[in-house]
Coordinates of C-alpha atoms in Angstrom, one line a residue:
M12 CA 34.0 -47.0 17.4
A13 CA 31.4 -48.9 15.3
S14 CA 32.8 -47.0 12.2
A15 CA 36.3 -48.2 13.0
D16 CA 35.2 -51.8 13.5
L17 CA 33.4 -51.7 10.2
R18 CA 36.5 -50.3 8.5
D19 CA 38.6 -53.1 9.9
E20 CA 36.3 -55.6 8.5
L21 CA 36.5 -54.0 5.1
L22 CA 40.4 -53.9 5.0
C23 CA 42.3 -56.2 2.7
S24 CA 45.0 -58.0 4.7
I25 CA 47.4 -57.7 1.8
C26 CA 47.2 -54.0 0.9
L27 CA 45.6 -52.9 4.2
S28 CA 43.1 -50.7 2.3
T29 CA 39.4 -51.0 1.8
F30 CA 38.4 -53.8 -0.6
K31 CA 38.4 -53.1 -4.3
D32 CA 36.6 -55.8 -6.3
P33 CA 36.8 -58.3 -3.4
V34 CA 37.0 -62.1 -4.1
T35 CA 36.8 -65.1 -1.8
L36 CA 39.0 -68.3 -1.6
R37 CA 37.6 -71.7 -0.7
C38 CA 38.8 -71.1 2.9
G39 CA 36.4 -68.2 3.2
H40 CA 38.9 -65.3 3.4
N41 CA 38.5 -62.2 1.2
F42 CA 41.1 -60.2 -0.7
C43 CA 41.2 -57.6 -3.4
R44 CA 41.2 -59.4 -6.8
V45 CA 44.5 -57.6 -7.8
C46 CA 46.2 -58.3 -4.5
I47 CA 45.4 -62.0 -4.3
G48 CA 46.2 -62.4 -8.0
R49 CA 49.8 -61.1 -7.4
V50 CA 50.3 -63.5 -4.5
L51 CA 49.1 -66.5 -6.6
D52 CA 51.3 -65.4 -9.4
T53 CA 54.4 -65.6 -7.2
Q54 CA 53.2 -69.1 -5.9
D55 CA 53.0 -70.4 -9.5
R56 CA 56.8 -71.0 -9.5
S57 CA 56.6 -73.5 -6.6
G58 CA 53.3 -75.0 -7.6
V59 CA 52.1 -74.7 -4.0
Y60 CA 49.2 -72.4 -3.3
S61 CA 48.1 -71.2 0.1
C62 CA 45.8 -68.5 1.7
P63 CA 47.9 -65.5 2.9
E64 CA 45.5 -65.2 5.9
C65 CA 45.2 -68.8 7.3
R66 CA 47.9 -70.6 5.3
E67 CA 45.6 -73.3 4.1
E68 CA 47.1 -75.0 1.0
F69 CA 45.5 -75.9 -2.3
Q70 CA 46.6 -78.6 -4.7
E71 CA 45.9 -76.3 -7.7
R72 CA 45.5 -72.6 -8.2
P73 CA 42.3 -71.7 -6.4
T74 CA 39.4 -70.3 -8.3
L75 CA 38.5 -66.7 -7.3
T76 CA 34.8 -66.1 -6.6
R77 CA 33.6 -62.5 -6.5
N78 CA 32.0 -61.5 -3.3
I79 CA 29.1 -59.3 -4.4
N80 CA 27.7 -58.5 -1.0
L81 CA 31.2 -57.5 0.3
H82 CA 31.7 -55.5 -2.8
N83 CA 28.5 -53.5 -2.3
V84 CA 29.3 -52.9 1.4
A85 CA 32.9 -51.7 0.6
E86 CA 31.7 -49.5 -2.2
R87 CA 29.1 -47.9 0.1
F88 CA 31.6 -47.4 2.8
L89 CA 34.0 -45.6 0.5
I90 CA 31.2 -43.3 -0.7
T91 CA 30.3 -42.5 3.0
Q92 CA 34.0 -41.9 3.7
Q93 CA 34.3 -39.5 0.8
E94 CA 31.2 -37.6 2.0
Q95 CA 32.6 -37.3 5.5
E96 CA 35.9 -36.0 4.0
E97 CA 33.9 -33.4 2.0
I98 CA 32.1 -32.3 5.1
T99 CA 35.0 -32.1 7.5
G100 CA 37.9 -31.8 5.1
I101 CA 40.1 -33.1 7.9
C102 CA 42.0 -36.4 7.7
C103 CA 43.9 -38.4 10.1
T104 CA 47.4 -37.1 10.6
Y105 CA 48.9 -40.6 10.9
C106 CA 47.2 -42.4 8.0
V107 CA 49.8 -41.5 5.4
D108 CA 49.0 -44.3 2.9
S109 CA 45.4 -43.3 2.2
P110 CA 43.3 -40.4 3.6
V111 CA 41.1 -41.5 6.5
P112 CA 38.6 -39.0 8.0
A113 CA 39.6 -37.8 11.5
V114 CA 37.1 -38.2 14.3
R115 CA 39.0 -36.2 17.0
S116 CA 41.9 -33.8 17.3
C117 CA 44.4 -33.7 20.1
L118 CA 45.3 -30.1 21.2
L119 CA 48.5 -31.2 22.9
C120 CA 49.8 -33.2 20.0
E121 CA 48.3 -30.8 17.5
A122 CA 47.2 -33.8 15.4
S123 CA 44.0 -35.2 14.1
L124 CA 43.1 -38.9 14.7
C125 CA 40.9 -41.5 13.0
D126 CA 39.1 -44.2 15.0
K127 CA 42.0 -46.6 14.7
H128 CA 44.7 -44.2 16.0
L129 CA 42.4 -42.8 18.6
R130 CA 42.3 -46.1 20.3
V131 CA 46.0 -46.1 20.9
H132 CA 46.3 -42.5 21.7
S133 CA 47.3 -41.3 25.2
K134 CA 44.4 -41.0 27.6
S135 CA 46.2 -38.6 30.0
A136 CA 44.5 -35.4 31.1
E137 CA 47.0 -33.2 29.3
H138 CA 46.0 -34.6 26.0
V139 CA 42.8 -32.6 25.4
L140 CA 40.6 -34.0 22.6
S141 CA 38.2 -31.8 20.6
D142 CA 36.3 -32.0 17.4
P143 CA 38.4 -32.3 14.2
S144 CA 40.0 -29.0 13.4
T145 CA 42.6 -27.7 11.0
S146 CA 43.4 -24.6 13.2
L147 CA 44.6 -26.3 16.4
E148 CA 46.9 -23.3 17.1
K149 CA 43.8 -21.2 17.7
R150 CA 42.9 -23.4 20.6
K151 CA 46.1 -22.5 22.3
C152 CA 47.0 -19.2 24.1
P153 CA 49.0 -17.1 21.6
V154 CA 51.1 -15.8 24.5
H155 CA 51.9 -18.8 26.7
K156 CA 51.3 -21.5 24.0
K157 CA 49.1 -23.4 26.5
I158 CA 45.7 -24.9 25.9
L159 CA 42.8 -22.5 26.4
E160 CA 40.9 -24.0 29.4
Y161 CA 39.2 -21.1 31.1
Y162 CA 36.9 -18.2 30.3
C163 CA 37.2 -14.8 31.9
T164 CA 33.7 -13.5 32.4
E165 CA 34.8 -9.9 33.0
D166 CA 36.9 -9.6 29.8
A167 CA 34.8 -12.1 27.8
A168 CA 37.9 -13.9 26.7
C169 CA 39.1 -17.5 26.6
I170 CA 42.4 -17.9 28.5
C171 CA 44.9 -20.5 29.6
V172 CA 46.0 -21.3 33.2
S173 CA 49.0 -18.9 33.0
C174 CA 46.7 -16.1 31.8
S175 CA 44.5 -16.5 34.9
L176 CA 47.5 -15.9 37.0
A177 CA 48.9 -13.0 34.9
E178 CA 48.3 -9.4 35.8
E179 CA 45.8 -8.8 32.9
H180 CA 43.2 -11.3 34.3
R181 CA 44.4 -11.6 37.9
G182 CA 41.5 -11.5 40.3
H183 CA 38.9 -11.8 37.6
R184 CA 36.2 -14.4 37.8
V185 CA 37.0 -17.3 35.5
E186 CA 35.0 -20.4 34.6
M187 CA 35.8 -23.7 32.9
L188 CA 35.2 -23.5 29.2
D189 CA 32.4 -26.2 29.4
E190 CA 30.7 -24.3 32.2
A191 CA 30.9 -20.9 30.4
S192 CA 29.8 -22.6 27.1
G193 CA 26.9 -24.2 28.9
K194 CA 25.7 -20.8 30.2
K195 CA 26.1 -19.2 26.8
K196 CA 24.2 -22.1 25.2
K197 CA 21.4 -21.5 27.7
K198 CA 21.3 -17.8 26.7
L199 CA 21.4 -18.8 23.1
R200 CA 18.5 -21.3 23.6
N201 CA 16.5 -18.5 25.2
G202 CA 17.4 -16.2 22.4
L203 CA 16.5 -19.0 19.9
Q204 CA 13.1 -19.5 21.6
K205 CA 12.4 -15.7 21.3
L206 CA 13.5 -15.8 17.7
I207 CA 11.2 -18.8 17.1
T208 CA 8.3 -16.9 18.7
K209 CA 9.1 -13.8 16.7
R210 CA 9.4 -15.8 13.5
K211 CA 6.1 -17.5 14.3
K212 CA 4.5 -14.1 14.7
T213 CA 6.2 -12.9 11.6
E214 CA 4.9 -15.9 9.7
E215 CA 1.4 -15.2 11.0
R216 CA 1.8 -11.6 9.9
V217 CA 3.0 -12.7 6.5
R218 CA 0.1 -15.0 6.1
S219 CA -2.2 -12.2 7.2
L220 CA -0.7 -9.8 4.7
E221 CA -0.8 -12.4 2.0
E222 CA -4.5 -13.0 2.8
R223 CA -5.1 -9.2 2.8
N224 CA -3.2 -8.9 -0.4
R225 CA -5.2 -11.7 -2.0
K226 CA -8.5 -10.0 -0.9
A227 CA -7.2 -6.7 -2.2
Q228 CA -6.4 -8.3 -5.5
E229 CA -9.8 -9.9 -5.6
K230 CA -11.4 -6.6 -4.7
A231 CA -9.3 -4.8 -7.3
A232 CA -10.3 -7.4 -10.0
G233 CA -13.9 -7.0 -9.0
E234 CA -13.8 -3.3 -9.1
A235 CA -12.0 -3.4 -12.4
E236 CA -14.7 -5.7 -13.8
R237 CA -17.4 -3.4 -12.3
V238 CA -15.9 -0.3 -13.9
T239 CA -15.4 -2.1 -17.2
A240 CA -19.1 -3.2 -17.2
L241 CA -20.2 0.2 -16.2
C242 CA -18.2 2.0 -18.9
A243 CA -19.4 -0.6 -21.5
D244 CA -23.0 0.1 -20.4
I245 CA -22.4 3.9 -20.6
R246 CA -21.0 3.5 -24.1
R247 CA -23.9 1.3 -25.2
R248 CA -26.4 3.8 -23.9
V249 CA -24.6 6.8 -25.4
D250 CA -24.4 4.9 -28.8
D251 CA -28.1 4.1 -28.6
L252 CA -29.0 7.7 -27.8
E253 CA -26.7 9.0 -30.6
K254 CA -28.4 6.7 -33.1
K255 CA -31.8 7.7 -31.8
L256 CA -31.0 11.4 -32.1
L257 CA -29.5 11.1 -35.6
S258 CA -32.4 9.0 -36.7
E259 CA -34.9 11.6 -35.4
I260 CA -33.0 14.5 -37.1
S261 CA -32.9 12.6 -40.3
R262 CA -36.6 11.8 -40.1
Q263 CA -37.5 15.4 -39.5
E264 CA -35.3 16.5 -42.3
K265 CA -37.1 14.2 -44.7
E266 CA -40.5 15.2 -43.4
E267 CA -39.7 18.9 -43.7
S268 CA -37.9 18.8 -47.0
L269 CA -38.6 21.9 -49.3
S270 CA -37.6 20.2 -52.6
A271 CA -41.3 19.7 -53.7
L272 CA -42.2 23.3 -52.8
I273 CA -39.2 24.6 -54.7
H274 CA -40.2 22.6 -57.7
Q275 CA -43.8 24.1 -57.5
M276 CA -42.3 27.6 -57.3
E277 CA -40.1 27.0 -60.3
I278 CA -43.2 25.9 -62.4
K279 CA -45.1 28.9 -61.2
K280 CA -42.2 31.2 -62.2
D281 CA -42.0 29.6 -65.6
E282 CA -45.8 30.2 -66.1
L283 CA -45.5 33.8 -65.1
S284 CA -42.6 34.3 -67.4
R285 CA -44.6 32.9 -70.3
K286 CA -47.6 35.2 -69.5
M287 CA -45.2 38.2 -69.4
R288 CA -43.8 37.4 -72.8
H289 CA -47.3 37.0 -74.2
I290 CA -48.4 40.4 -72.8
E291 CA -45.3 42.0 -74.3
E292 CA -46.1 40.5 -77.7
L293 CA -49.7 41.8 -77.6
C294 CA -48.5 45.3 -76.6
N295 CA -46.2 45.4 -79.5
M296 CA -48.9 44.4 -82.0
T297 CA -50.3 47.2 -84.4
D298 CA -53.4 45.3 -85.3
P299 CA -56.1 46.3 -82.8
L300 CA -58.4 43.4 -83.9
T301 CA -55.8 40.8 -83.0
V302 CA -55.2 42.4 -79.6
L303 CA -58.9 42.5 -78.8
Q304 CA -59.7 39.0 -80.0
D305 CA -56.9 37.2 -78.0
P306 CA -58.6 34.6 -75.8
D307 CA -56.2 35.1 -72.8
T308 CA -56.5 38.8 -72.7
G309 CA -58.9 38.8 -69.7
D310 CA -56.7 36.7 -67.5
L311 CA -53.6 38.7 -68.4
C312 CA -55.3 42.1 -67.7
D313 CA -56.0 41.2 -64.1
P314 CA -53.5 38.6 -62.8
E315 CA -54.4 39.1 -59.1
E316 CA -57.7 37.4 -59.6
E317 CA -55.9 34.1 -60.2
G318 CA -55.4 33.5 -56.5
G319 CA -51.7 34.1 -56.5
D320 CA -51.8 35.7 -53.1
E321 CA -53.5 32.6 -51.7
D322 CA -50.8 30.4 -53.2
T323 CA -48.1 32.6 -51.9
G324 CA -49.7 32.7 -48.5
G325 CA -50.1 28.9 -48.4
H326 CA -46.4 28.6 -49.4
D327 CA -45.4 31.1 -46.8
K328 CA -47.4 29.1 -44.2
Q329 CA -45.5 25.9 -45.2
L330 CA -42.2 27.8 -45.0
H331 CA -43.2 29.1 -41.6
D332 CA -44.1 25.6 -40.3
G333 CA -41.0 23.9 -41.7
D334 CA -38.2 26.3 -41.1
D335 CA -36.9 24.6 -37.9
L336 CA -36.4 21.2 -36.3
D337 CA -38.5 19.9 -33.5
V338 CA -35.9 20.2 -30.7
A339 CA -38.2 19.1 -28.0
V340 CA -37.6 15.4 -28.8
I341 CA -33.9 16.0 -29.0
S342 CA -33.8 17.8 -25.7
H343 CA -35.8 15.1 -24.0
T344 CA -33.4 12.4 -25.3
L345 CA -30.4 14.4 -24.0
H346 CA -32.1 14.8 -20.7
T347 CA -32.3 11.0 -20.6
L348 CA -28.5 10.9 -21.0
C349 CA -28.2 13.2 -18.0
E350 CA -30.4 10.8 -16.0
V351 CA -28.1 8.0 -17.0
I352 CA -25.0 9.9 -15.7
S353 CA -26.8 10.8 -12.5
G354 CA -27.8 7.1 -12.0
I355 CA -24.1 6.1 -12.4
R356 CA -23.0 8.6 -9.8
S357 CA -25.7 7.6 -7.4
G358 CA -24.6 4.0 -7.8
I359 CA -21.1 4.9 -6.6
Y360 CA -22.1 7.2 -3.7
V361 CA -25.6 6.8 -2.5
E362 CA -25.6 9.8 -0.1
D363 CA -25.2 13.5 -0.8
P364 CA -22.7 15.2 1.5
A365 CA -25.2 18.0 2.0
D366 CA -27.0 15.6 4.4
I367 CA -24.1 16.0 7.0
L368 CA -25.0 18.7 9.6
L369 CA -23.1 19.3 12.9
D370 CA -24.8 18.6 16.2
V371 CA -24.4 21.7 18.5
T372 CA -25.3 19.6 21.5
T373 CA -21.9 17.8 21.2
A374 CA -19.8 20.9 20.5
G375 CA -17.2 22.2 23.0
N376 CA -17.7 25.6 24.6
Y377 CA -14.9 27.2 22.7
L378 CA -16.2 26.1 19.4
L379 CA -18.5 28.4 17.3
I380 CA -20.9 26.5 14.9
S381 CA -22.2 28.4 11.8
D382 CA -25.9 28.9 11.2
D383 CA -25.9 26.3 8.3
L384 CA -24.3 23.8 10.7
K385 CA -21.4 23.2 8.3
T386 CA -18.5 25.2 9.8
A387 CA -16.7 24.9 13.2
T388 CA -14.5 27.8 14.3
E389 CA -12.3 28.1 17.3
T390 CA -13.2 31.1 19.5
E391 CA -11.9 32.7 22.6
E392 CA -15.3 33.4 23.9
N393 CA -16.9 30.7 26.1
Q394 CA -20.3 29.8 24.5
K395 CA -21.5 28.6 28.0
R396 CA -23.6 25.8 26.5
P397 CA -25.4 23.6 29.0
E398 CA -23.5 20.6 30.4
T399 CA -24.7 17.4 28.8
A400 CA -23.4 13.8 28.6
E401 CA -23.1 14.3 24.8
R402 CA -20.8 17.4 24.9
F403 CA -17.0 17.4 24.5
P404 CA -15.9 19.7 27.4
D405 CA -12.2 19.2 27.1
Y406 CA -11.6 19.6 23.3
N407 CA -12.9 21.9 20.6
Q408 CA -14.7 19.0 19.0
V409 CA -18.1 18.4 17.4
M410 CA -20.0 15.4 15.9
S411 CA -22.5 15.2 13.1
R412 CA -26.2 14.7 13.8
R413 CA -26.7 11.6 11.8
G414 CA -24.7 8.4 11.7
F415 CA -24.1 5.9 8.9
T416 CA -24.8 2.2 9.4
S417 CA -24.5 1.0 5.8
G418 CA -23.6 1.9 2.2
R419 CA -21.0 4.1 0.6
H420 CA -20.7 7.8 1.4
Y421 CA -18.3 10.6 0.9
W422 CA -17.9 14.3 1.8
D423 CA -15.3 17.0 1.4
V424 CA -13.9 19.3 4.1
E425 CA -11.8 22.4 4.0
G426 CA -9.6 23.7 6.8
S427 CA -7.8 26.9 7.6
R428 CA -4.3 27.3 6.4
S429 CA -2.9 28.3 9.8
G430 CA -3.2 26.3 12.9
G431 CA -4.3 22.7 13.2
W432 CA -7.4 20.6 12.8
S433 CA -8.6 17.0 12.6
V434 CA -11.4 15.3 10.7
G435 CA -12.6 11.7 10.8
M436 CA -15.4 9.4 12.2
C437 CA -16.3 7.9 15.5
Y438 CA -18.8 5.7 17.3
P439 CA -21.4 7.5 19.4
S440 CA -20.2 5.5 22.4
M441 CA -16.8 7.2 22.3
D442 CA -15.8 8.9 25.6
R443 CA -16.7 12.6 25.9
R444 CA -14.3 13.5 28.7
G445 CA -10.6 13.1 29.3
C446 CA -7.6 12.8 26.9
Q447 CA -9.2 9.6 25.5
S448 CA -12.1 11.7 24.2
L449 CA -9.9 13.3 21.5
I450 CA -10.6 11.9 18.0
G451 CA -8.0 9.1 17.3
N452 CA -7.0 8.7 20.9
N453 CA -9.3 5.6 21.4
N454 CA -10.3 2.5 19.6
K455 CA -13.7 4.0 18.6
S456 CA -12.5 6.8 16.3
W457 CA -10.3 7.3 13.3
S458 CA -8.8 10.7 12.2
L459 CA -6.7 12.6 9.8
E460 CA -4.8 15.4 11.6
R461 CA -3.2 18.5 10.3
S462 CA -0.6 20.1 12.6
N463 CA 0.5 23.8 12.8
N464 CA 3.6 23.1 10.5
N465 CA 1.4 21.7 7.8
Q466 CA 2.4 18.1 8.6
Y467 CA -0.3 15.4 8.3
K468 CA -0.8 12.1 10.2
V469 CA -3.5 9.6 10.7
R470 CA -4.4 8.3 14.2
H471 CA -6.4 5.4 15.7
D472 CA -6.3 4.0 19.2
R473 CA -3.4 6.4 20.1
K474 CA -1.3 4.9 17.3
E475 CA 0.0 7.5 14.8
I476 CA 1.2 7.2 11.2
Q477 CA 3.1 10.2 9.9
L478 CA 2.2 10.8 6.2
P479 CA 5.5 11.3 4.4
D480 CA 4.5 13.8 1.7
K481 CA 3.5 17.4 2.0
I482 CA -0.2 18.2 1.3
S483 CA -0.6 21.3 -0.8
S484 CA -4.4 21.5 -0.8
D485 CA -6.5 22.6 2.1
R486 CA -9.3 20.3 1.0
V487 CA -9.6 16.6 1.7
R488 CA -12.2 14.0 0.9
I489 CA -13.4 11.3 3.3
C490 CA -14.9 8.1 1.8
L491 CA -16.7 5.5 3.9
D492 CA -17.6 2.0 2.7
Y493 CA -19.4 0.6 5.7
E494 CA -19.9 -3.0 4.5
A495 CA -16.3 -3.3 3.3
G496 CA -15.0 -1.8 6.6
Q497 CA -12.9 0.9 5.0
L498 CA -12.5 4.6 5.9
S499 CA -10.3 6.4 3.3
F500 CA -8.8 9.9 3.1
Y501 CA -7.8 11.7 -0.1
E502 CA -6.2 15.0 -1.0
L503 CA -8.4 17.0 -3.4
C504 CA -5.7 18.0 -5.8
D505 CA -5.4 17.4 -9.6
P506 CA -5.4 14.4 -9.8
I507 CA -7.0 13.4 -6.5
R508 CA -4.4 11.6 -4.3
H509 CA -4.9 8.8 -1.8
L510 CA -3.5 9.4 1.6
H511 CA -4.5 6.5 3.9
T512 CA -7.2 3.9 4.4
F513 CA -8.3 2.4 7.8
T514 CA -9.7 -1.1 7.8
A515 CA -12.0 -2.3 10.5
A516 CA -15.1 -4.3 11.2
F517 CA -17.5 -1.5 12.0
S518 CA -20.0 -2.4 14.7
E519 CA -21.8 0.9 15.5
P520 CA -23.1 3.9 13.6
L521 CA -20.3 6.1 12.4
H522 CA -20.6 9.9 12.9
V523 CA -18.5 12.6 11.3
V524 CA -16.4 14.4 13.9
L525 CA -14.4 17.6 13.6
H526 CA -11.7 19.0 15.9
V527 CA -10.2 22.5 15.6
G528 CA -7.0 23.9 17.2
H529 CA -5.9 22.8 20.6
S530 CA -7.8 22.7 23.9
L531 CA -7.8 26.1 25.7
F532 CA -5.5 27.6 23.1
C533 CA -7.5 29.6 20.6
C534 CA -6.3 31.0 17.3
D535 CA -9.4 31.3 15.2
D536 CA -8.8 28.1 13.3
W537 CA -11.8 26.7 11.4
I538 CA -12.9 23.7 9.4
R539 CA -16.1 23.3 7.3
I540 CA -18.0 20.6 5.5
C541 CA -18.2 21.6 1.8
S542 CA -21.5 21.4 0.1

């Protein structure tokens, strides 16, 4: 009603429309500039001017003063009116001169009404008013053409009074539309509250996943940085070792060079050739006096006395000493490279899987443990081990002797192709009896399980996750990062393939645990820790 009153105040009494460029006369009444201008133009002939509203006369044509405040109010009202029209799109049926937003619709009259026409509309009960609507026929019964006033709870249908008496709905429980709508709204509010709660949980889950993703990205970035630095250090060390080895080889090559010895032998060869020619010349001479008086005859007659063998022996000794490189230095340097590689590996996994041995005191009675404490095999023969608090009497299951409380560790396991087996880790406080003592059936153990049909799944606290892909290899790797709270499983194929990672805040020592076959059903299945 306040909207209607405001609209009345903003109507020009001449054109009966909202003010456009309103002006004020001296009497205080407001009109559209164009409207009052036309009225004054007609009064020019008589020379008598008066206000169309109060009939006050003026001696001369009145000056028109623009009403700024009224202009702003009228302009804002028109904007609001247009916005309402855009929202509802429904105008008053009876305002034919200019579109006016409808505020209610009469189902009986099948007409939409503005505030002004609503005030004069019939208030009788048969004139049912509703929110503005362009499809008023939908609010009437398509059969009896009467207003839909009731709701049949059995058929979940809106009906009219004639429908309630007709055969189709006769005897059914019916409710007034408002009552039925109220009940449905109550259910909707309950559903809304559940959706709000579910959305809140979903938002918390999203935030948790986003935080986990952020940490995963940070960890991935850290690991990438670590790997980059590690590889850069490897390359630097290898480059240094390469330079050192090449320098050592070059140094030895220079030290053991045979160039000088070859030069000496060439001089010796030339000297011997010269002596040979001189002897041949003496032998060809006919004058005995010249032959006998030659000063070098003595040396030439007995060349062995010149110490040639000693020279040859000395040269042979040099050749013997310098015919090979000193590979001991090179071997030592290459051994240093092996130590570097071993150091890198130990930096990634600080424990050797050979340290993992099975604890027979925990093994079930239908489980055979190998002498090297590495293999567990299902057997039909009862081992009749003594009953202890540590033993698993209900499952073919066994734990490792030692537990891990820190660091990074890994080990590989291999299982039989037939049958089923499980591998994982558990706290020593895990139950040893009952169905909850099976690995993965409690909140103190985590497992990777292979079923008889070669299907794999992971399990923790009785919750299973089926792995979608087939695993072709019978060997899997288990990696533990205690501080990071991660236990991961990999398939040992080429290349190695990640299967699943459990994340938890580990609070106790973690022991390796193996399970073979099914309780009391033996089929010679086995699983072993690979060295």
